[in-house]
Coordinates of C-alpha atoms in Angstrom, one line a residue:
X1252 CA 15.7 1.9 36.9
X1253 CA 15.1 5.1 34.6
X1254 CA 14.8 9.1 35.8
X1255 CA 12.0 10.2 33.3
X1256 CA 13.1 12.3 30.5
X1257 CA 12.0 15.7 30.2
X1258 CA 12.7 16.3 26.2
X1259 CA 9.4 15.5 25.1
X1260 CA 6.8 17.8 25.7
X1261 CA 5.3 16.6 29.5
X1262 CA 1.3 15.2 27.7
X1263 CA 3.3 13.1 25.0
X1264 CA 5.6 11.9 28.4
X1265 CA 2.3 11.1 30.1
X1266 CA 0.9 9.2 26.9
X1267 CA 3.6 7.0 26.7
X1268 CA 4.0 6.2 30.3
X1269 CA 0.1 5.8 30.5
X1270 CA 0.6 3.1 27.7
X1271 CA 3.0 1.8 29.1
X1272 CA 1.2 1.1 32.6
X1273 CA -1.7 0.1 31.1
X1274 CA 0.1 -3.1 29.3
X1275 CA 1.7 -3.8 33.0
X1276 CA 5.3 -3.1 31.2
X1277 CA 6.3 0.1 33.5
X1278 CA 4.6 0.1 36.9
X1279 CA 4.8 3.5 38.2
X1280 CA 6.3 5.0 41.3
X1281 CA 7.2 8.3 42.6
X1282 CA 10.1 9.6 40.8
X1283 CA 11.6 6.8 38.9
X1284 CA 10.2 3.8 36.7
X1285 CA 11.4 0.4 36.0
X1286 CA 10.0 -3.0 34.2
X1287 CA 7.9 -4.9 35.9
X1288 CA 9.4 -8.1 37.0
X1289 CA 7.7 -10.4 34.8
X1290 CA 8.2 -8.2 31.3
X1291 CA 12.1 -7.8 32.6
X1292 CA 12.0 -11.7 33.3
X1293 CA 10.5 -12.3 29.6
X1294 CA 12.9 -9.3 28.2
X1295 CA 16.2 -10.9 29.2
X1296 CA 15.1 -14.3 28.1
X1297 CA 14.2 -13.2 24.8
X1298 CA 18.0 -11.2 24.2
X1299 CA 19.6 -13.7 25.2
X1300 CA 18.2 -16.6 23.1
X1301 CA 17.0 -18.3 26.3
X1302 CA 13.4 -20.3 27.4
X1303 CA 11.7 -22.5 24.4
X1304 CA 10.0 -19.7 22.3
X1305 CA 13.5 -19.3 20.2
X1306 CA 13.0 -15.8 19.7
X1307 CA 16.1 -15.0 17.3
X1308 CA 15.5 -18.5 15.9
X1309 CA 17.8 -21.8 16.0
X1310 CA 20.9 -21.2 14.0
X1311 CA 21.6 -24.8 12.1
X1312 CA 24.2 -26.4 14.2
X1313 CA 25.9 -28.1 10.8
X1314 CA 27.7 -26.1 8.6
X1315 CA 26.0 -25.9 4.4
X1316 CA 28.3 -27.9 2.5
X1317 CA 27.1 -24.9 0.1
X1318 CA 27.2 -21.9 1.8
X1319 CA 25.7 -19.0 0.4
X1320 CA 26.5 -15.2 0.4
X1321 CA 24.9 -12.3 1.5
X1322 CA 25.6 -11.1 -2.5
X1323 CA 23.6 -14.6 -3.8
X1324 CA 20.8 -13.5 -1.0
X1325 CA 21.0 -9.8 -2.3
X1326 CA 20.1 -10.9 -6.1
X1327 CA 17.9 -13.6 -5.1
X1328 CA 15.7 -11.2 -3.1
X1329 CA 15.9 -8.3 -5.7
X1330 CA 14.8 -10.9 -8.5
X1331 CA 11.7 -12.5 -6.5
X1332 CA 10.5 -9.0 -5.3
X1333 CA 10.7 -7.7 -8.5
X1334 CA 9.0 -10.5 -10.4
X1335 CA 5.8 -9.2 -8.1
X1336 CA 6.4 -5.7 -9.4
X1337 CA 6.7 -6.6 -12.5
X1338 CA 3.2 -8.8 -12.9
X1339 CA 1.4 -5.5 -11.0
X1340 CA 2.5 -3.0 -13.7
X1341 CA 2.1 -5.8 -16.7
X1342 CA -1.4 -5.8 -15.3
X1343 CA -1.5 -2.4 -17.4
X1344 CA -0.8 -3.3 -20.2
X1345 CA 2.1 -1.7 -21.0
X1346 CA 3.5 -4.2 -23.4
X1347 CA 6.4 -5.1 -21.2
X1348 CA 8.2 -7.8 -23.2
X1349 CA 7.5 -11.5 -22.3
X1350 CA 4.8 -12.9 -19.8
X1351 CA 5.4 -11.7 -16.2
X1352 CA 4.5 -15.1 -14.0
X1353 CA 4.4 -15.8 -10.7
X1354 CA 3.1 -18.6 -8.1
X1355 CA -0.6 -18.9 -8.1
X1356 CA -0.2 -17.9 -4.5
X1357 CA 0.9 -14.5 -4.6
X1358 CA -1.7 -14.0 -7.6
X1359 CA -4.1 -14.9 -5.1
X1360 CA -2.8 -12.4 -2.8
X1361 CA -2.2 -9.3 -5.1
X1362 CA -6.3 -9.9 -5.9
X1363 CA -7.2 -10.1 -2.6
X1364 CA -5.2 -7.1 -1.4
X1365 CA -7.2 -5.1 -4.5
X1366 CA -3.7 -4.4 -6.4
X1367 CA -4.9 -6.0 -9.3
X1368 CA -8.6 -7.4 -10.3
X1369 CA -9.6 -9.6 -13.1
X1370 CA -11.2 -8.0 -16.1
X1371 CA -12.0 -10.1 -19.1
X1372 CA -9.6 -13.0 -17.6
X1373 CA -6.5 -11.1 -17.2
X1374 CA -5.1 -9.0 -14.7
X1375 CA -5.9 -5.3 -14.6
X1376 CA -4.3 -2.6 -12.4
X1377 CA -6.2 -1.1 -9.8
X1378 CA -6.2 2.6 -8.0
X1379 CA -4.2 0.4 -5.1
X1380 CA -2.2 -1.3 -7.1
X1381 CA -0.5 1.9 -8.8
X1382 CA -0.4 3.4 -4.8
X1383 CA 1.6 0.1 -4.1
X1384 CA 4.0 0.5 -6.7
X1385 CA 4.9 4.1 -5.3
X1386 CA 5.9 2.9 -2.3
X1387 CA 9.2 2.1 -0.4
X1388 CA 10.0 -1.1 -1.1
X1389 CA 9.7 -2.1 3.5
X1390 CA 6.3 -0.4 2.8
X1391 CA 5.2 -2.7 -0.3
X1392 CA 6.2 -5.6 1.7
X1393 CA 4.3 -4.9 4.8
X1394 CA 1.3 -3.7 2.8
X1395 CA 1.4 -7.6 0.9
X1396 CA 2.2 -9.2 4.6
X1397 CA -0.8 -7.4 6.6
X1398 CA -2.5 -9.3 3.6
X1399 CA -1.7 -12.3 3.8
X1400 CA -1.8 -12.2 7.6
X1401 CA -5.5 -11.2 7.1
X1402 CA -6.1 -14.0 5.3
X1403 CA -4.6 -16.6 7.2
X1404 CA -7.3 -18.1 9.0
X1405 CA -8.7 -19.2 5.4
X1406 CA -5.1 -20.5 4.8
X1407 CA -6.2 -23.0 8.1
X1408 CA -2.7 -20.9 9.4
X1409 CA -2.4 -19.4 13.0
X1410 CA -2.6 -15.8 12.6
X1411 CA -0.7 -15.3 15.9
X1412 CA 2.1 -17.9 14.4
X1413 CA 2.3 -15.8 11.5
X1414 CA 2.7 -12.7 13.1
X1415 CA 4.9 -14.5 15.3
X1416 CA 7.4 -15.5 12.9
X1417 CA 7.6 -12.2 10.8
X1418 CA 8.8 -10.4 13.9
X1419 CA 11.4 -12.9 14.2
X1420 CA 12.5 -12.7 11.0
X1421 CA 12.9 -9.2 11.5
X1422 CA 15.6 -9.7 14.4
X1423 CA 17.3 -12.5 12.3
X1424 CA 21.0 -12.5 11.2
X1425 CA 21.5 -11.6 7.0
X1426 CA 23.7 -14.3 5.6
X1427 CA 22.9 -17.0 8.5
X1428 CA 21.1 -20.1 8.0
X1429 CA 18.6 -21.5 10.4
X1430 CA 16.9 -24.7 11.4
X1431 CA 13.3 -25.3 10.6
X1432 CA 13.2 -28.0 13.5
X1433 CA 11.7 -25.7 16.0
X1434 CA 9.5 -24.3 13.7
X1435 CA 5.4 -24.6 13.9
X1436 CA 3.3 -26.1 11.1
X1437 CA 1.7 -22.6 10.3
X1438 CA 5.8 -21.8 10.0
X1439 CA 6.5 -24.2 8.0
X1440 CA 3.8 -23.9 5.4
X1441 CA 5.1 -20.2 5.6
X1442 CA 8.1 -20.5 4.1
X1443 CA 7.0 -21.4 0.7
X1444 CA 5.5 -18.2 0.8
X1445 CA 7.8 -16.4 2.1
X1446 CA 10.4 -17.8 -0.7
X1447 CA 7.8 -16.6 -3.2
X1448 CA 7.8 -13.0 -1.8
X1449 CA 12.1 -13.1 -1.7
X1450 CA 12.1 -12.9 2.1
X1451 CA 13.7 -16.1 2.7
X1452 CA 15.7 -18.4 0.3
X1453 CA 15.3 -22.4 0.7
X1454 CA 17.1 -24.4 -1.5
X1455 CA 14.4 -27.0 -2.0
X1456 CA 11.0 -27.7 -0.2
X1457 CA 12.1 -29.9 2.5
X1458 CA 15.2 -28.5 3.1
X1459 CA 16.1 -28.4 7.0
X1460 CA 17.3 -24.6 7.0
X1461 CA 16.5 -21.4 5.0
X1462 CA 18.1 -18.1 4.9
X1463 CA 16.7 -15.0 5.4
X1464 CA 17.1 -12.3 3.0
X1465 CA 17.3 -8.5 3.6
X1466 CA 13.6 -8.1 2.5
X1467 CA 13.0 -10.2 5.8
X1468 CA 15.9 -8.6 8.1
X1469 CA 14.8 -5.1 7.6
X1470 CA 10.9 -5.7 8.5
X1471 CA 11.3 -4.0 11.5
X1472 CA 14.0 -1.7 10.5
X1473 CA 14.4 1.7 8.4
X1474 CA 17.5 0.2 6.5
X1475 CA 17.0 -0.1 2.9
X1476 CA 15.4 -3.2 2.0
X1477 CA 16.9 -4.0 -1.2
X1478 CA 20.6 -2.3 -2.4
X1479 CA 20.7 0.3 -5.0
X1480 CA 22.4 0.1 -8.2
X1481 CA 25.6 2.5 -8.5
X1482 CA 24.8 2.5 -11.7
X1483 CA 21.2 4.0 -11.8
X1484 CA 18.1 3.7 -10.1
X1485 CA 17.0 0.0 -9.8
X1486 CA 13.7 -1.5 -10.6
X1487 CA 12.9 -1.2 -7.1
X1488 CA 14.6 1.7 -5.8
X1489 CA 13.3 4.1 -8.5
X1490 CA 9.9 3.2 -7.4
X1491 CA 10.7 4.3 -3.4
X1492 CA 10.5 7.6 -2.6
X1493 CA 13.4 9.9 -3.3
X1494 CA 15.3 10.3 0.8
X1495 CA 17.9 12.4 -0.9
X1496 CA 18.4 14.6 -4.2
X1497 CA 20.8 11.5 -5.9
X1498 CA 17.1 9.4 -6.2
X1499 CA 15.3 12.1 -8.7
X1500 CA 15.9 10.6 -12.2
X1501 CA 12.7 12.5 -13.8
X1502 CA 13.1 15.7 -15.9
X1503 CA 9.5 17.3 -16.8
X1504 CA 9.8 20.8 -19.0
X1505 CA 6.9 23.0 -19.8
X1506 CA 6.1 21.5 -22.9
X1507 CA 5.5 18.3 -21.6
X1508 CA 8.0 16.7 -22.4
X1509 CA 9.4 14.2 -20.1
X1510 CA 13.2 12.4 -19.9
X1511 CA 13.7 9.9 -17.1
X1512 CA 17.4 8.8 -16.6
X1513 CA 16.6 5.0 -15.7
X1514 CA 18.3 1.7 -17.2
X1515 CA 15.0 0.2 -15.0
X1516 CA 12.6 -1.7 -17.7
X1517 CA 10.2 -2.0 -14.6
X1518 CA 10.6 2.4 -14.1
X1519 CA 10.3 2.4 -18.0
X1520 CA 6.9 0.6 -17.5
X1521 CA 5.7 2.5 -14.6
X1522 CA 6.5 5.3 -17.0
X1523 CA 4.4 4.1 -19.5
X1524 CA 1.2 3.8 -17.3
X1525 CA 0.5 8.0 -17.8
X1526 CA 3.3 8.7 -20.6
X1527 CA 3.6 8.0 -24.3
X1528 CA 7.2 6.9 -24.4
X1529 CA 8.9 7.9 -27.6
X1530 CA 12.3 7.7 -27.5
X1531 CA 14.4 4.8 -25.6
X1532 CA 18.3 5.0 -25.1
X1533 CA 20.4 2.6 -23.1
X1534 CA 20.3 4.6 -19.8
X1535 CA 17.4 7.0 -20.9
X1536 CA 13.6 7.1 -21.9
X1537 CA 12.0 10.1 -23.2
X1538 CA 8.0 10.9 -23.7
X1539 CA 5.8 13.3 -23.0
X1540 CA 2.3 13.8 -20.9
X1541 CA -0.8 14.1 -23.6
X1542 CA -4.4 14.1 -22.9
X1543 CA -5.3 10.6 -24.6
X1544 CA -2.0 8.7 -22.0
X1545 CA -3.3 10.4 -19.2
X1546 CA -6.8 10.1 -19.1
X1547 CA -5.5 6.2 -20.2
X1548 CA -4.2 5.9 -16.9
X1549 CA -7.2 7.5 -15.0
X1550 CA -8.9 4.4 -16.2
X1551 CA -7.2 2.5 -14.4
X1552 CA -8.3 4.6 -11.0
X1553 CA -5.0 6.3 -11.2
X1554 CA -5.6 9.7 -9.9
X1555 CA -4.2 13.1 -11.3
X1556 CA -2.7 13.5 -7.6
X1557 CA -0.8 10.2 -8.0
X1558 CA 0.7 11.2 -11.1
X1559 CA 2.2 14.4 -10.2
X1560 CA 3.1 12.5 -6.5
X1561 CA 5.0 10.3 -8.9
X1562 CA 6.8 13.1 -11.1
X1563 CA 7.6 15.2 -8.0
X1564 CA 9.4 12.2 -5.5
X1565 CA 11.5 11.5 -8.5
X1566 CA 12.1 14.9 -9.8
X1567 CA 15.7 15.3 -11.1
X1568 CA 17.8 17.4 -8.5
X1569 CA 18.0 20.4 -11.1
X1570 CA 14.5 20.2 -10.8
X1571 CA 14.3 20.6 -6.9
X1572 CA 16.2 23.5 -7.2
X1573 CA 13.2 25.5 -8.4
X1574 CA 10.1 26.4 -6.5
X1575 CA 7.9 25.1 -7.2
X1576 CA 9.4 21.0 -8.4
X1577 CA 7.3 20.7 -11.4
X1578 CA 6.1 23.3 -14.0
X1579 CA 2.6 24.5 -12.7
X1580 CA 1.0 24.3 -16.2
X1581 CA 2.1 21.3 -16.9
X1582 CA 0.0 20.3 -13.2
X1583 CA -2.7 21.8 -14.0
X1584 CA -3.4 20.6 -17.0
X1585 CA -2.8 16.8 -15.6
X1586 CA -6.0 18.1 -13.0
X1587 CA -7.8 19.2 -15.9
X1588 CA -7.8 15.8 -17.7
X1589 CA -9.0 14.3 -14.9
X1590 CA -11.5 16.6 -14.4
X1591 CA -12.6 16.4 -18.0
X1592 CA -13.1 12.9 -17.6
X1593 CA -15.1 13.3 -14.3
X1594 CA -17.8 15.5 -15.7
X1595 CA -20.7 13.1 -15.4
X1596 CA -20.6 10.4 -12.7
X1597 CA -24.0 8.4 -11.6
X1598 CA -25.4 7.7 -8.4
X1599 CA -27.8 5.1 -8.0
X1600 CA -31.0 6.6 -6.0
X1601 CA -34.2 7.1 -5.0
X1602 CA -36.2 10.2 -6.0
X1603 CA -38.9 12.1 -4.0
X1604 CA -41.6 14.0 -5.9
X1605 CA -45.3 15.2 -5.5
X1606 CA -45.2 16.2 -1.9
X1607 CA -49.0 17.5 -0.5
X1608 CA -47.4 20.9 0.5
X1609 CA -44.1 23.1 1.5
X1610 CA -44.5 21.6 4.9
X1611 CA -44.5 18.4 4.7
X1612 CA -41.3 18.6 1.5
X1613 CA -39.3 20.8 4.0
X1614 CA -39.9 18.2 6.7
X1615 CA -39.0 15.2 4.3
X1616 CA -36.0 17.0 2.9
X1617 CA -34.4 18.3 6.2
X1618 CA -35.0 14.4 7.6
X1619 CA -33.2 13.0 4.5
X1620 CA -30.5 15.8 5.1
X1621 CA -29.5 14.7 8.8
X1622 CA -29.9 10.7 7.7
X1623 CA -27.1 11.5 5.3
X1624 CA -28.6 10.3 2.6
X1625 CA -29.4 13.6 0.4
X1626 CA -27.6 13.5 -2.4
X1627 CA -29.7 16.4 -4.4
X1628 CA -32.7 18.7 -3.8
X1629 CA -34.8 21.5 -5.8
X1630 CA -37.0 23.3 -3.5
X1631 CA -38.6 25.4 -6.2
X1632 CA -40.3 21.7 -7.5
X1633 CA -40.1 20.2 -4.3
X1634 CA -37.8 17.1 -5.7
X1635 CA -34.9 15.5 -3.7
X1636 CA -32.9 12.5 -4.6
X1637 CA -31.5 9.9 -2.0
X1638 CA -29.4 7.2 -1.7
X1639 CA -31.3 5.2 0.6
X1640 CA -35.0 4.8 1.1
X1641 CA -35.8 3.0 4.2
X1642 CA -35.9 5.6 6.9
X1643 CA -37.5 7.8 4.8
X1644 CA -40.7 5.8 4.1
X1645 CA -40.5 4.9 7.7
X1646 CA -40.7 9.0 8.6
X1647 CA -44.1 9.1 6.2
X1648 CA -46.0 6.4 7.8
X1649 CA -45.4 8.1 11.4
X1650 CA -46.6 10.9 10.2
X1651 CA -50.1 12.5 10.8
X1652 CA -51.5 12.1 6.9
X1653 CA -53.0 15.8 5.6
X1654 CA -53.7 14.4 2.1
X1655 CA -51.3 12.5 -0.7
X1656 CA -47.9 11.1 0.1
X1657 CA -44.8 11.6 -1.6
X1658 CA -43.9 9.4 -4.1
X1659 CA -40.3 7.7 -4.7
X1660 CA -39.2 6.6 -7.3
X1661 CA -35.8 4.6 -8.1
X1662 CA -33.3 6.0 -10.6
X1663 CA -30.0 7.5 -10.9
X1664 CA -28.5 11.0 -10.6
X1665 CA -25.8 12.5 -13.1

């Protein structure tokens, strides 16, 4: 039994305890709370590995005649991960050297999750895809996991299997191998998957245990998911967000000129998606911003907010001593290019003309306004432009008729 805590401010207190209540998990009394009985019952079976659900999983009862380390597990995870990274920011066209491949499955995936589409038969980065390469590495795992658990009713997989079992790979032991004897089907076919992604290492198909890697024992953790390099950022670490100044690798200087301490070939590319690279040494790249790599990378829906997200996480930390991070010219002008580029865009339509009077345009027009679907007016030639029709010619046959109707006509606004 628990005396409430009075930290929290008393409505967030009351939101949490009302949560709680309503999933039966605290039932309330006067001055104290405790579990109910049947949550505490589940709670203590589930800690202590008890009951048939095998929460923590079945450790395998026979020692591996080839035990492996949490340092094999460590590489293994970084190298599968990576290979994923690597195929997104190849799908650029960045002229990373050799062909990035991975298993049709997690092609599959990537597409479906919008991180890359198809264009002319090859792989193209998407606005998604370059937000997915920004991310902590537990956040780019998730975001590929809640796909593939959205999809796993066309997989013929239980979704509620498959949710199942990344939770409890998420309380599993790094460097411990388990039994796949008390595993489900939907489990089983999982783990191929799963091996794909780095979160769990098997040595062959129908091997009777796998090992879960740190990808898969930090899901439901803050702890890093992959290990950093002492020696510079690592392909996946210089693409997570900087948590202290020893993470910022990127100098940018007014000129735009930029200089990125990395030995990363995967930062290098990443690099490459907005920058013209011109010089490379062995622990250093140098480029700098121009109009032509820019507006390059805003055709592949990376936004001018992205890029200077990007610059800023990673800023070097003699850069973060200044206020503000990056040069403010060198922002603006990144907005510009984008801008210059945005000028024109089209919206497909449907335009309103020839109305019999002011009465009747102003009633049309102010109808089309609360729909939504105005997208342009001129009052002094009584022309509007819409996106959708429907409603609209609805309005004009329920109204009283004073003489000629509107006409529509389809066409697109610039």
């Amino acid at each position: 039994m628990a005396q409430p805590q009075l930290n929290p401010s008393s409505s967030e207190k009351d939101q949490a305890l009302n949560v709680l209540e309503r999933l039966h998990i605290l039932p309330s009394s006067a001055r104290a709370y405790k579990l109910s009985d049947s949550f505490a019952a589940s709670l203590r079976l589930a800690l202590t590995g008890g009951g048939n659900h095998r929460s923590f999983g079945v450790p395998c009862s026979t020692p591996d005649k080839h035990q492996v380390s949490i340092d094999f597990l460590d590489a293994y995870a970084q190298r599968q991960w990576e290979t994923i990274l690597y195929y997104v920011v190849s799908s650029a066209g960045t002229g990373m050297e050799g062909g990035i491949e991975i298993s049709n499955g997690s092609k599959t995936l990537l597409k479906l999750g919008n991180f890359v589409v198809e264009k002319a038969r090859r792989p193209t980065i998407t606005q998604m895809g370059f937000e997915f390469l920004l991310q902590e590495t537990n956040g780019q795992v998730w975001n590929l996991l809640i796909v593939y658990l959205d999809n796993a009713e066309n997989l013929k997989m239980d979704p509620v299997d498959v949710l199942s079992f990344l939770f409890t790979l998420g309380s599993l032991t790094l460097g411990q191998d388990y039994s796949t004897a008390n595993l489900s089907p939907t489990q089983i076919q999982m783990l191929e998957d799963l091996a794909d992604f780095g979160l769990i290492y098997r040595r062959s198909p129908d091997s009777i245990r796998y090992y879960p890697t740190r990808l898969a024992t930090t899901l439901t953790s803050d702890a890093p998911a992959l290990l950093t390099s002492t020696a510079g950022p690592s392909a996946s670490s210089s693409l997570a967000a900087a948590t202290s100044e020893r993470s910022g690798f990127i100098i940018v200087e007014t000129n735009y000129r930029i200089y990125a301490y990395t030995t990363s070939p995967l930062t290098t590319a990443i690099l490459a998606l907005f920058t013209h690279l011109t010089i490379r040494f062995p622990n250093m790249v140098a480029g700098k911003l121009t109009k032509e790599s820019v507006q390059t990378a805003i055709t592949y829906g990376i936004t001018a907010d992205q890029i200077v997200s990007y610059l800023t996480t990673h800023a070097h930390p003699q850069l973060r001593k200044t206020h503000p991070v990056l040069p403010p010219t060198v922002v603006d002008q990144i907005r510009l290019w984008q801008i210059e580029g945005d000028r024109m865009r089209a919206t497909p339509g449907f335009l309103f003309k020839e109305f019999a009077g002011e009465e009747e345009y102003k009633g049309a027009v102010e109808y089309a306004d609360t729909l939504g679907v105005l997208v342009w007016r001129n009052d002094g030639k009584r022309l509007f432009f819409v996106t959708r029709y429907e409603q609209l010619m609805g309005y004009f046959r329920n109204k009283p008729k004073k003489g000629a109707g509107a006409g529509a006509g389809a066409g697109a606004a610039g």
